[in-house]
Short mmCIF file of C-alpha atoms and ligand atoms in Angstrom, two decimals:
data_model
loop_
_atom_site.label_atom_id
_atom_site.label_comp_id
_atom_site.label_asym_id
_atom_site.label_seq_id
_atom_site.Cartn_x
_atom_site.Cartn_y
_atom_site.Cartn_z
CA UNK A 1 -177.20 -46.04 -3.00
CA UNK A 2 -174.33 -48.49 -3.44
CA UNK A 3 -172.54 -48.44 -0.11
CA UNK A 4 -171.20 -51.86 0.85
CA UNK A 5 -170.26 -50.95 4.37
CA UNK A 6 -172.22 -48.14 6.04
CA UNK A 7 -169.60 -47.72 8.75
CA UNK A 8 -166.99 -46.91 6.11
CA UNK A 9 -169.25 -44.67 4.06
CA UNK A 10 -170.07 -42.70 7.20
CA UNK A 11 -166.52 -41.42 7.40
CA UNK A 12 -165.45 -41.49 3.75
CA UNK A 13 -165.83 -38.56 1.41
CA UNK A 14 -169.32 -38.09 -0.01
CA UNK A 15 -170.33 -39.71 -3.30
CA UNK A 16 -173.03 -37.14 -3.91
CA UNK A 17 -173.04 -33.46 -3.12
CA UNK A 18 -176.31 -31.52 -3.28
CA UNK A 19 -175.77 -27.85 -3.99
CA UNK A 20 -178.56 -25.58 -2.78
CA UNK A 21 -178.37 -21.84 -3.49
CA UNK A 22 -180.20 -19.79 -0.87
CA UNK A 23 -181.28 -16.21 -0.57
CA UNK A 24 -183.75 -15.52 2.24
CA UNK A 25 -185.04 -19.05 2.73
CA UNK A 26 -185.05 -19.20 6.53
CA UNK A 27 -188.22 -21.28 6.81
CA UNK A 28 -187.21 -23.73 4.11
CA UNK A 29 -183.69 -24.96 4.82
CA UNK A 30 -184.37 -27.35 7.68
CA UNK A 31 -187.53 -28.67 5.98
CA UNK A 32 -185.45 -29.40 2.88
CA UNK A 33 -182.83 -31.20 4.93
CA UNK A 34 -185.50 -33.41 6.53
CA UNK A 35 -186.77 -34.32 3.08
CA UNK A 36 -183.26 -35.15 1.87
CA UNK A 37 -182.63 -37.33 4.91
CA UNK A 38 -185.83 -39.23 4.17
CA UNK A 39 -184.92 -40.11 0.58
CA UNK A 40 -181.14 -40.54 0.96
CA UNK A 41 -180.77 -42.79 3.98
CA UNK A 42 -177.08 -43.69 3.81
CA UNK A 43 -174.69 -40.92 4.77
CA UNK A 44 -172.43 -40.88 1.75
CA UNK A 45 -173.86 -37.60 0.60
CA UNK A 46 -173.53 -34.01 1.72
CA UNK A 47 -175.47 -30.85 1.15
CA UNK A 48 -173.79 -27.52 0.46
CA UNK A 49 -175.92 -24.41 0.93
CA UNK A 50 -174.54 -21.38 -0.88
CA UNK A 51 -175.94 -18.28 0.78
CA UNK A 52 -175.58 -14.73 -0.53
CA UNK A 53 -175.72 -12.89 2.78
CA UNK A 54 -179.45 -13.40 3.38
CA UNK A 55 -181.08 -10.86 5.65
CA UNK A 56 -183.83 -13.05 7.15
CA UNK A 57 -181.76 -15.27 9.43
CA UNK A 58 -181.02 -18.00 6.87
CA UNK A 59 -177.35 -17.78 7.73
CA UNK A 60 -177.97 -18.47 11.42
CA UNK A 61 -180.34 -21.32 10.57
CA UNK A 62 -177.66 -22.82 8.33
CA UNK A 63 -175.02 -22.52 11.04
CA UNK A 64 -177.28 -24.44 13.43
CA UNK A 65 -177.73 -27.21 10.85
CA UNK A 66 -174.00 -27.35 10.11
CA UNK A 67 -173.13 -27.76 13.77
CA UNK A 68 -175.66 -30.50 14.17
CA UNK A 69 -174.96 -32.50 11.01
CA UNK A 70 -171.42 -33.04 9.72
CA UNK A 71 -172.74 -33.63 6.22
CA UNK A 72 -174.25 -30.15 5.99
CA UNK A 73 -171.99 -27.31 4.90
CA UNK A 74 -172.64 -23.69 4.17
CA UNK A 75 -170.67 -21.48 1.84
CA UNK A 76 -171.21 -17.77 2.39
CA UNK A 77 -170.70 -15.03 -0.12
CA UNK A 78 -170.74 -11.36 0.73
CA UNK A 79 -171.43 -8.44 -1.59
CA UNK A 80 -172.45 -10.71 -4.45
CA UNK A 81 -175.67 -12.08 -5.86
CA UNK A 82 -176.52 -14.63 -8.49
CA UNK A 83 -178.04 -18.07 -8.62
CA UNK A 84 -175.73 -19.43 -11.33
CA UNK A 85 -172.49 -18.19 -9.82
CA UNK A 86 -173.58 -19.50 -6.39
CA UNK A 87 -174.13 -22.95 -7.90
CA UNK A 88 -170.78 -22.90 -9.71
CA UNK A 89 -168.91 -21.99 -6.53
CA UNK A 90 -170.81 -24.61 -4.55
CA UNK A 91 -169.83 -27.30 -7.03
CA UNK A 92 -166.21 -26.16 -7.00
CA UNK A 93 -166.18 -26.47 -3.21
CA UNK A 94 -166.71 -30.23 -3.27
CA UNK A 95 -164.82 -33.26 -4.51
CA UNK A 96 -167.86 -35.53 -4.82
CA UNK A 97 -167.96 -37.31 -8.20
CA UNK A 98 -171.70 -36.60 -8.57
CA UNK A 99 -173.31 -33.26 -7.92
CA UNK A 100 -176.99 -32.33 -7.71
CA UNK A 101 -178.38 -28.83 -7.92
CA UNK A 102 -181.75 -27.96 -6.44
CA UNK A 103 -183.66 -24.99 -5.05
CA UNK A 104 -184.16 -24.54 -1.32
CA UNK A 105 -187.84 -23.70 -1.55
CA UNK A 106 -189.16 -27.29 -1.81
CA UNK A 107 -190.46 -26.76 -5.37
CA UNK A 108 -188.20 -29.54 -6.67
CA UNK A 109 -189.14 -33.15 -5.97
CA UNK A 110 -186.31 -34.63 -3.90
CA UNK A 111 -187.62 -38.15 -4.50
CA UNK A 112 -185.96 -38.04 -7.92
CA UNK A 113 -182.49 -37.82 -6.40
CA UNK A 114 -181.86 -41.56 -5.74
CA UNK A 115 -182.95 -42.40 -9.30
CA UNK A 116 -180.76 -39.71 -10.78
CA UNK A 117 -177.77 -40.99 -8.84
CA UNK A 118 -178.45 -44.58 -9.83
CA UNK A 119 -178.49 -43.72 -13.54
CA UNK A 120 -175.29 -41.70 -13.31
CA UNK A 121 -173.51 -44.38 -11.33
CA UNK A 122 -174.51 -47.08 -13.80
CA UNK A 123 -173.27 -44.80 -16.60
CA UNK A 124 -176.65 -44.43 -18.33
CA UNK A 125 -176.08 -40.68 -18.63
CA UNK A 126 -173.75 -37.80 -17.76
CA UNK A 127 -176.49 -35.43 -16.78
CA UNK A 128 -179.89 -36.15 -15.24
CA UNK A 129 -182.51 -33.43 -15.53
CA UNK A 130 -185.74 -33.05 -13.57
CA UNK A 131 -188.26 -32.04 -16.25
CA UNK A 132 -191.66 -30.43 -15.93
CA UNK A 133 -192.36 -30.79 -19.63
CA UNK A 134 -191.72 -34.49 -20.06
CA UNK A 135 -194.74 -36.75 -20.06
CA UNK A 136 -195.66 -37.43 -16.44
CA UNK A 137 -194.25 -34.08 -15.31
CA UNK A 138 -196.06 -30.79 -14.91
CA UNK A 139 -195.62 -27.16 -14.01
CA UNK A 140 -198.09 -27.80 -11.18
CA UNK A 141 -199.90 -24.73 -9.91
CA UNK A 142 -197.40 -22.30 -11.39
CA UNK A 143 -199.09 -19.10 -12.63
CA UNK A 144 -200.01 -19.14 -16.32
CA UNK A 145 -197.80 -16.09 -16.96
CA UNK A 146 -194.71 -17.86 -15.56
CA UNK A 147 -195.47 -20.97 -17.63
CA UNK A 148 -195.67 -18.84 -20.80
CA UNK A 149 -192.39 -17.06 -20.06
CA UNK A 150 -190.74 -20.38 -19.30
CA UNK A 151 -191.96 -21.81 -22.65
CA UNK A 152 -190.62 -18.86 -24.65
CA UNK A 153 -187.30 -19.02 -22.79
CA UNK A 154 -187.06 -22.77 -23.47
CA UNK A 155 -187.69 -22.15 -27.17
CA UNK A 156 -185.01 -19.41 -27.24
CA UNK A 157 -182.51 -21.78 -25.67
CA UNK A 158 -182.62 -23.83 -28.89
CA UNK A 159 -180.45 -21.14 -30.48
CA UNK A 160 -177.50 -21.89 -28.24
CA UNK A 161 -177.70 -25.63 -27.62
CA UNK A 162 -178.68 -28.57 -29.75
CA UNK A 163 -178.76 -31.05 -26.87
CA UNK A 164 -182.11 -32.88 -26.58
CA UNK A 165 -183.67 -31.59 -23.39
CA UNK A 166 -187.32 -30.69 -22.81
CA UNK A 167 -186.68 -28.45 -19.80
CA UNK A 168 -183.52 -26.42 -20.36
CA UNK A 169 -184.80 -23.91 -17.78
CA UNK A 170 -184.80 -26.52 -15.04
CA UNK A 171 -183.00 -25.60 -11.86
CA UNK A 172 -183.06 -29.24 -10.78
CA UNK A 173 -180.47 -31.66 -12.12
CA UNK A 174 -177.59 -33.97 -11.25
CA UNK A 175 -174.32 -34.04 -13.14
CA UNK A 176 -171.13 -36.04 -13.27
CA UNK A 177 -168.37 -33.85 -11.88
CA UNK A 178 -166.10 -34.55 -14.87
CA UNK A 179 -168.87 -33.36 -17.21
CA UNK A 180 -169.17 -30.14 -15.24
CA UNK A 181 -165.39 -29.69 -15.21
CA UNK A 182 -165.26 -29.98 -19.00
CA UNK A 183 -167.61 -26.99 -19.30
CA UNK A 184 -166.71 -24.86 -16.30
CA UNK A 185 -164.15 -22.59 -17.97
CA UNK A 186 -166.52 -21.72 -20.78
CA UNK A 187 -169.48 -20.96 -18.50
CA UNK A 188 -171.05 -17.56 -18.72
CA UNK A 189 -172.04 -17.85 -15.04
CA UNK A 190 -174.60 -15.05 -15.30
CA UNK A 191 -178.14 -15.08 -14.06
CA UNK A 192 -180.44 -17.96 -13.18
CA UNK A 193 -180.01 -20.56 -15.90
CA UNK A 194 -177.06 -22.67 -14.92
CA UNK A 195 -178.28 -25.87 -16.60
CA UNK A 196 -178.60 -24.17 -19.98
CA UNK A 197 -175.24 -22.53 -19.46
CA UNK A 198 -173.66 -25.96 -18.88
CA UNK A 199 -175.42 -27.44 -21.94
CA UNK A 200 -174.28 -24.55 -24.15
CA UNK A 201 -170.73 -24.57 -22.78
CA UNK A 202 -169.91 -28.29 -22.97
CA UNK A 203 -167.22 -29.06 -25.56
CA UNK A 204 -168.96 -32.34 -26.44
CA UNK A 205 -172.71 -32.76 -25.90
CA UNK A 206 -173.31 -34.57 -22.58
CA UNK A 207 -175.60 -37.62 -22.55
CA UNK A 208 -178.76 -36.21 -21.01
CA UNK A 209 -181.53 -38.24 -19.44
CA UNK A 210 -184.66 -36.63 -18.08
CA UNK A 211 -187.01 -37.65 -15.31
CA UNK A 212 -190.47 -36.10 -15.04
CA UNK A 213 -191.67 -34.35 -11.90
CA UNK A 214 -194.35 -31.90 -10.84
CA UNK A 215 -193.14 -28.45 -9.92
CA UNK A 216 -194.27 -27.73 -6.36
CA UNK A 217 -195.64 -24.50 -4.95
CA UNK A 218 -193.54 -22.30 -2.76
CA UNK A 219 -194.77 -22.51 0.83
CA UNK A 220 -192.48 -20.01 2.54
CA UNK A 221 -190.66 -16.89 1.37
CA UNK A 222 -190.89 -15.43 -2.11
CA UNK A 223 -189.46 -15.93 -5.58
CA UNK A 224 -186.33 -13.95 -6.44
CA UNK A 225 -187.07 -13.90 -10.12
CA UNK A 226 -187.46 -10.32 -11.32
CA UNK A 227 -187.12 -8.22 -14.47
CA UNK A 228 -183.32 -8.35 -14.19
CA UNK A 229 -183.45 -12.12 -14.53
CA UNK A 230 -184.95 -11.66 -17.99
CA UNK A 231 -182.14 -9.32 -18.92
CA UNK A 232 -179.59 -11.77 -17.57
CA UNK A 233 -181.16 -14.49 -19.66
CA UNK A 234 -180.83 -12.39 -22.82
CA UNK A 235 -177.29 -11.75 -21.69
CA UNK A 236 -176.60 -15.48 -21.48
CA UNK A 237 -178.07 -16.13 -24.94
CA UNK A 238 -176.07 -13.27 -26.52
CA UNK A 239 -172.91 -14.30 -24.71
CA UNK A 240 -173.17 -17.83 -26.07
CA UNK A 241 -174.07 -16.58 -29.57
CA UNK A 242 -171.58 -13.75 -30.13
CA UNK A 243 -169.64 -13.42 -26.86
CA UNK A 244 -166.57 -14.94 -28.48
CA UNK A 245 -166.30 -11.93 -30.80
CA UNK A 246 -167.99 -9.02 -29.05
CA UNK A 247 -168.42 -8.57 -25.28
CA UNK A 248 -172.13 -8.59 -24.40
CA UNK A 249 -171.61 -5.60 -22.13
CA UNK A 250 -170.53 -3.60 -25.17
CA UNK A 251 -173.67 -4.65 -27.06
CA UNK A 252 -175.88 -3.50 -24.18
CA UNK A 253 -173.88 -0.26 -23.86
CA UNK A 254 -174.40 0.44 -27.57
CA UNK A 255 -178.12 -0.38 -27.34
CA UNK A 256 -178.45 2.06 -24.44
CA UNK A 257 -176.62 4.64 -26.57
CA UNK A 258 -179.13 4.00 -29.38
CA UNK A 259 -182.02 4.66 -26.98
CA UNK A 260 -180.22 7.85 -25.95
CA UNK A 261 -180.38 9.05 -29.56
CA UNK A 262 -184.14 8.44 -29.55
CA UNK A 263 -184.53 10.45 -26.32
CA UNK A 264 -182.35 13.20 -27.77
CA UNK A 265 -184.42 13.48 -30.95
CA UNK A 266 -187.71 13.42 -29.02
CA UNK A 267 -186.65 16.33 -26.83
CA UNK A 268 -185.12 18.26 -29.69
CA UNK A 269 -188.29 17.87 -31.76
CA UNK A 270 -190.54 18.93 -28.89
CA UNK A 271 -188.42 21.98 -28.12
CA UNK A 272 -188.28 22.84 -31.80
CA UNK A 273 -192.06 22.60 -32.17
CA UNK A 274 -192.43 24.84 -29.12
CA UNK A 275 -190.31 27.40 -30.97
CA UNK A 276 -187.22 27.29 -28.74
CA UNK A 277 -183.92 28.39 -30.33
CA UNK A 278 -181.90 25.51 -31.84
CA UNK A 279 -178.80 25.94 -29.69
CA UNK A 280 -180.83 25.82 -26.49
CA UNK A 281 -182.91 22.85 -27.66
CA UNK A 282 -179.86 20.91 -28.78
CA UNK A 283 -178.03 21.58 -25.50
CA UNK A 284 -181.03 20.57 -23.44
CA UNK A 285 -181.54 17.39 -25.48
CA UNK A 286 -177.86 16.49 -25.10
CA UNK A 287 -177.88 16.90 -21.32
CA UNK A 288 -181.12 14.98 -20.83
CA UNK A 289 -180.02 12.16 -23.17
CA UNK A 290 -176.64 11.82 -21.43
CA UNK A 291 -178.31 11.74 -18.00
CA UNK A 292 -180.79 9.15 -19.26
CA UNK A 293 -177.92 7.05 -20.63
CA UNK A 294 -175.97 7.32 -17.40
CA UNK A 295 -178.81 5.97 -15.27
CA UNK A 296 -179.73 3.26 -17.75
CA UNK A 297 -176.13 2.10 -17.96
CA UNK A 298 -175.97 2.09 -14.19
CA UNK A 299 -179.12 -0.06 -14.01
CA UNK A 300 -178.44 -2.41 -16.92
CA UNK A 301 -175.00 -2.37 -18.53
CA UNK A 302 -173.07 -2.12 -15.28
CA UNK A 303 -175.72 -3.52 -12.92
CA UNK A 304 -173.10 -5.74 -11.24
CA UNK A 305 -170.99 -2.67 -10.40
CA UNK A 306 -173.89 -0.32 -9.76
CA UNK A 307 -173.15 3.07 -8.20
CA UNK A 308 -175.39 3.81 -5.24
CA UNK A 309 -175.91 6.83 -2.99
CA UNK A 310 -176.11 10.52 -3.86
CA UNK A 311 -172.38 11.30 -4.00
CA UNK A 312 -171.17 8.31 -5.99
CA UNK A 313 -174.05 8.89 -8.44
CA UNK A 314 -173.34 12.61 -8.79
CA UNK A 315 -169.62 12.00 -9.24
CA UNK A 316 -170.39 9.26 -11.75
CA UNK A 317 -172.80 11.47 -13.68
CA UNK A 318 -170.28 14.32 -13.97
CA UNK A 319 -167.53 11.91 -15.05
CA UNK A 320 -169.95 10.44 -17.57
CA UNK A 321 -170.54 13.93 -19.05
CA UNK A 322 -166.77 14.42 -19.30
CA UNK A 323 -166.14 11.02 -20.90
CA UNK A 324 -168.96 11.47 -23.42
CA UNK A 325 -167.77 14.96 -24.35
CA UNK A 326 -164.33 13.58 -25.18
CA UNK A 327 -166.07 10.80 -27.10
CA UNK A 328 -168.00 13.38 -29.10
CA UNK A 329 -164.79 15.29 -29.91
CA UNK A 330 -163.12 12.06 -31.08
CA UNK A 331 -166.22 11.16 -33.09
CA UNK A 332 -166.38 14.50 -34.94
CA UNK A 333 -162.59 14.64 -35.37
CA UNK A 334 -162.26 11.21 -36.96
CA UNK A 335 -165.35 11.67 -39.12
CA UNK A 336 -164.01 15.01 -40.35
CA UNK A 337 -160.56 13.63 -41.23
CA UNK A 338 -162.13 10.76 -43.18
CA UNK A 339 -164.55 13.08 -44.94
CA UNK A 340 -161.67 15.35 -46.02
CA UNK A 341 -159.89 12.28 -47.42
CA UNK A 342 -162.95 11.88 -49.67
CA UNK A 343 -164.79 9.11 -47.89
CA UNK A 344 -168.57 9.34 -48.36
CA UNK A 345 -170.30 11.45 -45.71
CA UNK A 346 -172.25 8.59 -44.14
CA UNK A 347 -169.28 6.23 -44.00
CA UNK A 348 -167.25 8.96 -42.31
CA UNK A 349 -170.09 9.50 -39.85
CA UNK A 350 -170.37 5.78 -39.02
CA UNK A 351 -166.63 5.49 -38.47
CA UNK A 352 -166.78 8.52 -36.16
CA UNK A 353 -169.68 7.03 -34.21
CA UNK A 354 -167.90 3.68 -33.78
CA UNK A 355 -164.77 5.37 -32.46
CA UNK A 356 -166.90 7.49 -30.11
CA UNK A 357 -168.86 4.52 -28.75
CA UNK A 358 -165.76 2.38 -28.26
CA UNK A 359 -164.05 5.22 -26.43
CA UNK A 360 -167.11 5.85 -24.25
CA UNK A 361 -167.37 2.17 -23.41
CA UNK A 362 -163.70 1.71 -22.61
CA UNK A 363 -163.44 4.91 -20.58
CA UNK A 364 -166.64 4.35 -18.58
CA UNK A 365 -165.62 0.82 -17.66
CA UNK A 366 -162.19 1.99 -16.55
CA UNK A 367 -163.01 5.28 -14.84
CA UNK A 368 -166.65 5.15 -13.74
CA UNK A 369 -167.86 1.59 -13.22
CA UNK A 370 -164.67 0.02 -12.03
CA UNK A 371 -164.16 -3.65 -11.33
CA UNK A 372 -164.70 -4.34 -7.64
N1 LIG U 401 -177.17 -17.80 -3.36
C1 LIG U 401 -178.20 -17.29 -4.07
N2 LIG U 401 -178.04 -16.07 -4.66
N3 LIG U 401 -179.35 -17.98 -4.19
C2 LIG U 401 -180.35 -17.43 -4.90
C3 LIG U 401 -180.26 -16.18 -5.52
C4 LIG U 401 -179.03 -15.46 -5.38
O1 LIG U 401 -178.85 -14.36 -5.89
N4 LIG U 401 -181.45 -15.92 -6.15
C5 LIG U 401 -182.23 -16.99 -5.91
N5 LIG U 401 -181.59 -17.90 -5.15
C6 LIG U 401 -182.07 -19.21 -4.67
C7 LIG U 401 -183.40 -19.15 -3.93
O2 LIG U 401 -183.21 -18.93 -2.56
C8 LIG U 401 -183.95 -20.52 -4.23
O3 LIG U 401 -183.42 -21.50 -3.38
C9 LIG U 401 -183.45 -20.81 -5.64
O4 LIG U 401 -182.29 -20.00 -5.82
C10 LIG U 401 -184.49 -20.50 -6.72
O5 LIG U 401 -184.95 -19.19 -6.58
P1 LIG U 401 -186.50 -18.83 -6.75
O6 LIG U 401 -186.61 -17.38 -6.50
O7 LIG U 401 -187.35 -19.76 -5.95
O8 LIG U 401 -186.70 -19.09 -8.31
P2 LIG U 401 -187.98 -19.62 -9.08
O9 LIG U 401 -188.75 -20.65 -8.30
O10 LIG U 401 -188.72 -18.45 -9.56
O11 LIG U 401 -187.29 -20.36 -10.30
C11 LIG U 401 -186.58 -21.56 -10.07
O12 LIG U 401 -187.17 -22.68 -10.62
C12 LIG U 401 -187.28 -22.66 -12.05
C13 LIG U 401 -187.81 -23.99 -12.49
O13 LIG U 401 -186.94 -25.05 -12.11
C14 LIG U 401 -185.17 -21.44 -10.62
O14 LIG U 401 -184.43 -22.60 -10.30
C15 LIG U 401 -185.20 -21.31 -12.12
O15 LIG U 401 -183.87 -21.27 -12.63
C16 LIG U 401 -185.94 -22.45 -12.71
O16 LIG U 401 -186.18 -22.20 -14.07
MN1 LIG U 402 -188.71 -21.20 -6.41
#
């Protein structure tokens, strides 16, 4: 690292800030710090841990480190989760001209850091990426299933960025702060894939250089990647593809509505085959489909504002019935007016459905799943 006078660099603002998102990593944080100290000997760097209210004592471990080392900071968030948003807020909390992002669980090879910094400082690139897919790198002992998913996700990322990068899924990179700042307002900020988000949100393609490394195995704690991460990834892709025109939340809401129709028809058909009267079958199908939609919307569409507990859920469900009933009235009303003005029957129906869905979406996001 280019520090002419160590006594000055010890008190001056850091050149490099390493942002480390943590969620339940109590056994990893001090090990990571030791590794960083070993590869970055001169103190003109800092590390910022961004913790989302871990429950395993990570917070206390971080406080101990912060009190011991002035170049360790911790940023705490409460009531929120998300790897990408944690990274964004960590970066915004520093004024260092170069920022690295890496996981706390020792799966990323810290020995790359000095080389990444060197190349950024000598202006060889704007963004240095640790790649598992470049020659010399490897996914290590990662399970075959995770490697496959990662490959598919990397291929999908080609739809939203044309920047040459072999490992767009990498959670390990170093970026020039000005390059990050150019993209930050366009970031989707959802889910796990902050590097891809930055690549897809940069107004001009950053100069990317990759360095190979072998993905390590997690020694302590467990991975936080779950089914929701896949959904958030699809969310990111859709947001970058069509988000400018249609909110992704609306797309998911409509897809859930579509599934509701399938549920409705399945129940109606079954009841019909069993010889139940139509009115009863139709009513039953409607109630079950609406309930199904309510819970699916709660789990997917509005997962960041999820209602929890018996009472909030019951209140939400009843409000959802009320909102959807009004939506149905609007739907039939509009369709009927259009049909009477001699529009074709199916065009009238589609117009009615669109009005109904838009109403349902707007009303549920205002009255049921409110912004917190
Ligand atoms: N603050 C915060 N909030 N941190 C989180 C959250 C969260 O909601 N979820 C995960 N983290 C932290 C973990 O504590 C860890 O330090 C890091 O983010 C990565 O989480 P893992 O659960 O270990 O993810 P992974 O190993 O399955 O996947 C990682 O590596 C892949 C390959 O580089 C991620 O970085 C992926 O994005 C990446 O593709
Ligand atoms: Mn990991």
